[in-house]
């Protein structure tokens, strides 16, 4: 069962204050503006709460946002829809098979055509990490974060994949620091450092906290704010079981694993 690993929207008419949102519908105004915003996402919008009609609807919404100027990048589960992977465990493969059988040819082509990374201004968006994004490596620690940051000249990288939120920085002398984000507390991404923000997971967190994890980034203030929001885990788990998917995909939700 996959997740919105990261989805972001920004107001193209107001470039001074784009907001990064992960896994939240684009229904919030941007610094008080109700104008349409562009989407950016670094994960996959499929089957955390499996309902056939909703799966198709979610992907159609993503396609519409991209058609209207949004940015999206391909994740490993997106990739596996069109290119079956031997590296997926049996539970993940069952969820991918379930999803593949419910998507139209147009939707499958959309996922296959997404770029694996995307740059905008001084920011890089990638599902896994920047050094070799097609290998789907996790950013587990400062060593992994440094490898990714050294692979791009851009100052800020946003990624997902590991399902656990984290924030890393590198000084001008390559000294690394790491942070465990606190929900609701903004952190300013100082210009004298390079940054890598791991955004967590909305539908399937794996840091011991079942609450949805997402972040918002304001390019005017250069502040990133992580958020944790509880959701109806019991209903999500019941839908997973009702659709015949592996029980562990349901059971893990309540323990955030």
Short mmCIF file of C-alpha atoms in Angstrom, two decimals:
data_model
loop_
_atom_site.label_atom_id
_atom_site.label_comp_id
_atom_site.label_asym_id
_atom_site.label_seq_id
_atom_site.Cartn_x
_atom_site.Cartn_y
_atom_site.Cartn_z
CA UNK A 1 0.00 0.00 0.00
CA UNK A 2 1.60 3.25 -1.09
CA UNK A 3 1.20 6.76 0.11
CA UNK A 4 1.41 10.39 -0.85
CA UNK A 5 5.04 10.59 0.08
CA UNK A 6 5.21 14.22 -0.78
CA UNK A 7 3.03 16.61 -2.63
CA UNK A 8 3.44 20.35 -2.83
CA UNK A 9 1.59 23.27 -4.27
CA UNK A 10 2.74 26.79 -5.06
CA UNK A 11 1.08 29.84 -6.52
CA UNK A 12 2.55 30.50 -9.99
CA UNK A 13 1.17 34.04 -9.92
CA UNK A 14 2.93 34.77 -6.68
CA UNK A 15 6.42 33.30 -6.87
CA UNK A 16 7.57 34.95 -3.64
CA UNK A 17 5.52 32.60 -1.48
CA UNK A 18 5.11 29.07 -2.88
CA UNK A 19 4.13 26.57 -0.21
CA UNK A 20 5.25 22.97 -0.11
CA UNK A 21 2.59 20.59 1.16
CA UNK A 22 2.99 16.85 1.41
CA UNK A 23 -0.04 14.66 0.97
CA UNK A 24 -2.66 17.36 1.53
CA UNK A 25 -5.33 18.34 -0.99
CA UNK A 26 -4.65 21.74 -2.60
CA UNK A 27 -7.43 23.55 -0.75
CA UNK A 28 -5.43 26.07 1.26
CA UNK A 29 -4.71 29.59 0.14
CA UNK A 30 -1.15 30.68 -0.46
CA UNK A 31 -0.32 33.51 1.91
CA UNK A 32 -3.93 34.64 1.73
CA UNK A 33 -4.28 34.23 -2.03
CA UNK A 34 -6.98 31.89 -3.33
CA UNK A 35 -5.52 31.69 -6.82
CA UNK A 36 -4.63 28.27 -8.29
CA UNK A 37 -1.29 26.83 -7.34
CA UNK A 38 1.10 24.39 -8.93
CA UNK A 39 1.66 20.96 -7.51
CA UNK A 40 4.99 19.41 -6.72
CA UNK A 41 5.22 15.88 -5.42
CA UNK A 42 8.05 13.46 -4.83
CA UNK A 43 6.04 10.33 -4.20
CA UNK A 44 3.14 8.30 -5.50
CA UNK A 45 -0.59 9.02 -5.07
CA UNK A 46 -1.85 5.44 -4.87
CA UNK A 47 -3.34 2.77 -2.66
CA UNK A 48 -2.85 3.54 0.99
CA UNK A 49 -6.61 3.31 1.46
CA UNK A 50 -7.60 1.04 -1.43
CA UNK A 51 -10.87 1.89 -3.14
CA UNK A 52 -10.89 1.30 -6.86
CA UNK A 53 -12.79 4.45 -7.81
CA UNK A 54 -10.72 6.62 -5.44
CA UNK A 55 -7.42 5.24 -6.76
CA UNK A 56 -8.33 6.30 -10.28
CA UNK A 57 -9.72 9.63 -9.08
CA UNK A 58 -6.57 10.49 -7.12
CA UNK A 59 -4.36 9.85 -10.11
CA UNK A 60 -6.66 11.82 -12.40
CA UNK A 61 -6.41 14.75 -9.99
CA UNK A 62 -2.61 14.54 -10.10
CA UNK A 63 -2.68 14.42 -13.90
CA UNK A 64 -4.89 17.52 -14.02
CA UNK A 65 -2.57 19.42 -11.68
CA UNK A 66 0.47 18.56 -13.77
CA UNK A 67 -1.39 19.55 -16.94
CA UNK A 68 -1.98 22.95 -15.36
CA UNK A 69 1.67 23.62 -14.58
CA UNK A 70 2.35 21.33 -11.65
CA UNK A 71 5.58 19.43 -11.12
CA UNK A 72 5.66 15.73 -10.27
CA UNK A 73 8.48 13.21 -10.08
CA UNK A 74 8.39 9.44 -10.30
CA UNK A 75 8.69 7.24 -7.21
CA UNK A 76 9.69 3.60 -7.00
CA UNK A 77 6.08 2.39 -6.77
CA UNK A 78 5.14 4.60 -9.71
CA UNK A 79 8.03 3.03 -11.59
CA UNK A 80 7.02 -0.52 -10.66
CA UNK A 81 3.59 -0.07 -12.24
CA UNK A 82 5.26 -0.16 -15.65
CA UNK A 83 8.51 -1.91 -14.81
CA UNK A 84 8.04 -4.82 -12.39
CA UNK A 85 10.88 -4.94 -9.88
CA UNK A 86 12.51 -7.98 -8.30
CA UNK A 87 13.60 -5.79 -5.38
CA UNK A 88 10.06 -5.31 -4.05
CA UNK A 89 9.04 -7.51 -1.14
CA UNK A 90 5.97 -9.72 -1.52
CA UNK A 91 3.62 -7.36 0.33
CA UNK A 92 4.66 -4.33 -1.72
CA UNK A 93 4.38 -6.34 -4.93
CA UNK A 94 0.84 -7.39 -4.02
CA UNK A 95 -0.15 -3.74 -3.59
CA UNK A 96 1.47 -2.80 -6.90
CA UNK A 97 -0.31 -5.62 -8.72
CA UNK A 98 -3.62 -4.53 -7.16
CA UNK A 99 -3.03 -0.98 -8.36
CA UNK A 100 -1.78 -1.87 -11.84
CA UNK A 101 -4.96 -3.81 -12.56
CA UNK A 102 -7.11 -0.78 -11.76
CA UNK A 103 -5.38 1.91 -13.81
CA UNK A 104 -6.16 2.88 -17.37
CA UNK A 105 -3.56 2.82 -20.13
CA UNK A 106 -3.49 6.63 -20.03
CA UNK A 107 -2.81 6.65 -16.29
CA UNK A 108 -0.04 4.08 -16.61
CA UNK A 109 1.56 6.15 -19.37
CA UNK A 110 1.40 9.25 -17.16
CA UNK A 111 3.29 7.49 -14.35
CA UNK A 112 5.85 6.04 -16.77
CA UNK A 113 6.47 9.48 -18.25
CA UNK A 114 7.17 11.30 -14.99
CA UNK A 115 10.77 12.52 -14.59
CA UNK A 116 12.84 10.86 -11.91
CA UNK A 117 14.01 14.23 -10.60
CA UNK A 118 13.17 17.85 -11.25
CA UNK A 119 14.93 21.13 -10.51
CA UNK A 120 13.29 24.49 -9.94
CA UNK A 121 15.18 27.63 -8.89
CA UNK A 122 17.58 26.48 -6.14
CA UNK A 123 15.52 23.41 -5.27
CA UNK A 124 15.68 19.77 -6.34
CA UNK A 125 12.73 17.39 -6.08
CA UNK A 126 13.45 13.65 -6.09
CA UNK A 127 11.71 10.63 -4.58
CA UNK A 128 14.77 8.83 -3.22
CA UNK A 129 18.05 10.81 -3.37
CA UNK A 130 20.12 12.66 -5.92
CA UNK A 131 23.31 10.62 -6.36
CA UNK A 132 21.67 7.75 -8.23
CA UNK A 133 17.90 8.24 -8.03
CA UNK A 134 17.02 5.18 -10.11
CA UNK A 135 18.61 2.91 -7.49
CA UNK A 136 15.98 4.04 -4.96
CA UNK A 137 18.41 4.43 -2.08
CA UNK A 138 17.20 5.55 1.34
CA UNK A 139 18.52 8.59 3.17
CA UNK A 140 19.06 6.98 6.58
CA UNK A 141 21.78 9.16 8.09
CA UNK A 142 24.18 12.06 7.52
CA UNK A 143 26.40 9.95 5.27
CA UNK A 144 23.50 9.20 2.92
CA UNK A 145 22.39 12.83 3.03
CA UNK A 146 25.89 14.09 2.22
CA UNK A 147 26.14 11.76 -0.78
CA UNK A 148 22.89 13.15 -2.15
CA UNK A 149 23.77 16.80 -1.50
CA UNK A 150 27.19 16.45 -3.14
CA UNK A 151 25.49 15.10 -6.27
CA UNK A 152 23.67 18.37 -6.99
CA UNK A 153 24.65 22.03 -7.13
CA UNK A 154 21.22 23.08 -5.91
CA UNK A 155 20.97 24.31 -2.34
CA UNK A 156 17.83 22.51 -1.15
CA UNK A 157 16.72 18.95 -1.89
CA UNK A 158 13.26 17.63 -1.04
CA UNK A 159 12.83 13.85 -1.00
CA UNK A 160 10.77 11.06 0.54
CA UNK A 161 11.03 7.28 0.07
CA UNK A 162 12.10 6.23 3.57
CA UNK A 163 8.73 7.17 5.14
CA UNK A 164 10.44 8.94 8.06
CA UNK A 165 10.79 12.74 8.34
CA UNK A 166 14.24 14.22 8.79
CA UNK A 167 16.23 17.35 8.05
CA UNK A 168 19.94 17.49 7.19
CA UNK A 169 22.33 20.35 6.53
CA UNK A 170 25.90 20.74 5.28
CA UNK A 171 28.16 23.68 6.12
CA UNK A 172 30.60 25.35 3.74
CA UNK A 173 33.31 23.08 5.21
CA UNK A 174 31.15 19.96 4.57
CA UNK A 175 30.29 19.49 8.23
CA UNK A 176 26.98 17.63 8.50
CA UNK A 177 24.20 18.12 11.02
CA UNK A 178 20.84 16.38 11.34
CA UNK A 179 17.55 17.33 12.96
CA UNK A 180 14.45 15.45 14.03
CA UNK A 181 11.69 17.87 13.00
CA UNK A 182 9.18 19.00 15.62
CA UNK A 183 5.62 19.32 14.37
CA UNK A 184 4.51 22.90 13.92
CA UNK A 185 7.94 24.43 14.60
CA UNK A 186 9.41 26.32 11.61
CA UNK A 187 13.08 25.94 10.75
CA UNK A 188 14.80 28.55 8.60
CA UNK A 189 17.00 27.03 5.91
CA UNK A 190 19.94 29.41 6.16
CA UNK A 191 21.58 30.47 2.93
CA UNK A 192 25.08 29.65 4.18
CA UNK A 193 24.30 25.93 4.33
CA UNK A 194 22.96 23.28 1.99
CA UNK A 195 19.85 21.35 3.00
CA UNK A 196 18.11 18.04 2.44
CA UNK A 197 14.55 17.67 3.74
CA UNK A 198 13.12 14.15 4.02
CA UNK A 199 9.40 14.69 4.11
CA UNK A 200 8.05 11.51 5.68
CA UNK A 201 4.82 9.83 4.63
CA UNK A 202 1.16 10.76 4.82
CA UNK A 203 -0.41 7.31 4.54
CA UNK A 204 2.24 4.96 5.91
CA UNK A 205 4.69 6.59 8.35
CA UNK A 206 7.50 4.35 9.57
CA UNK A 207 8.95 6.32 12.47
CA UNK A 208 6.71 4.86 15.18
CA UNK A 209 4.10 7.60 14.86
CA UNK A 210 1.02 6.66 12.79
CA UNK A 211 0.01 10.31 12.24
CA UNK A 212 0.39 11.64 8.71
CA UNK A 213 3.64 13.52 8.11
CA UNK A 214 3.89 16.46 5.74
CA UNK A 215 5.75 19.75 5.49
CA UNK A 216 5.26 23.25 4.16
CA UNK A 217 8.06 25.39 2.74
CA UNK A 218 7.88 29.13 2.15
CA UNK A 219 10.47 30.37 -0.32
CA UNK A 220 10.11 33.98 0.87
CA UNK A 221 11.08 33.31 4.49
CA UNK A 222 12.97 30.10 3.63
CA UNK A 223 11.16 28.38 6.49
CA UNK A 224 10.14 24.74 6.44
CA UNK A 225 7.53 23.53 8.91
CA UNK A 226 6.82 19.84 9.42
CA UNK A 227 3.37 18.75 10.60
CA UNK A 228 1.89 15.54 12.03
CA UNK A 229 -1.86 15.02 11.69
CA UNK A 230 -3.76 11.93 12.94
CA UNK A 231 -6.03 10.23 10.42
CA UNK A 232 -8.53 7.37 10.51
CA UNK A 233 -6.05 4.50 10.60
CA UNK A 234 -8.72 1.93 11.53
CA UNK A 235 -10.78 2.66 8.43
CA UNK A 236 -7.71 2.63 6.20
CA UNK A 237 -6.66 -0.74 7.63
CA UNK A 238 -10.15 -2.17 7.19
CA UNK A 239 -10.18 -1.16 3.51
CA UNK A 240 -6.80 -2.79 2.94
CA UNK A 241 -8.06 -6.06 4.43
CA UNK A 242 -11.39 -5.87 2.58
CA UNK A 243 -9.52 -5.69 -0.72
CA UNK A 244 -7.58 -8.86 0.01
CA UNK A 245 -4.19 -7.18 0.40
CA UNK A 246 -1.58 -8.61 2.82
CA UNK A 247 -2.56 -8.16 6.47
CA UNK A 248 0.77 -6.57 7.41
CA UNK A 249 -0.02 -3.60 5.15
CA UNK A 250 -3.03 -2.95 7.38
CA UNK A 251 -1.52 -3.86 10.74
CA UNK A 252 1.55 -1.66 10.34
CA UNK A 253 -0.52 1.52 10.10
CA UNK A 254 -1.51 1.55 13.79
CA UNK A 255 2.09 1.30 14.96
CA UNK A 256 3.66 3.61 12.39
CA UNK A 257 5.89 0.91 10.89
#
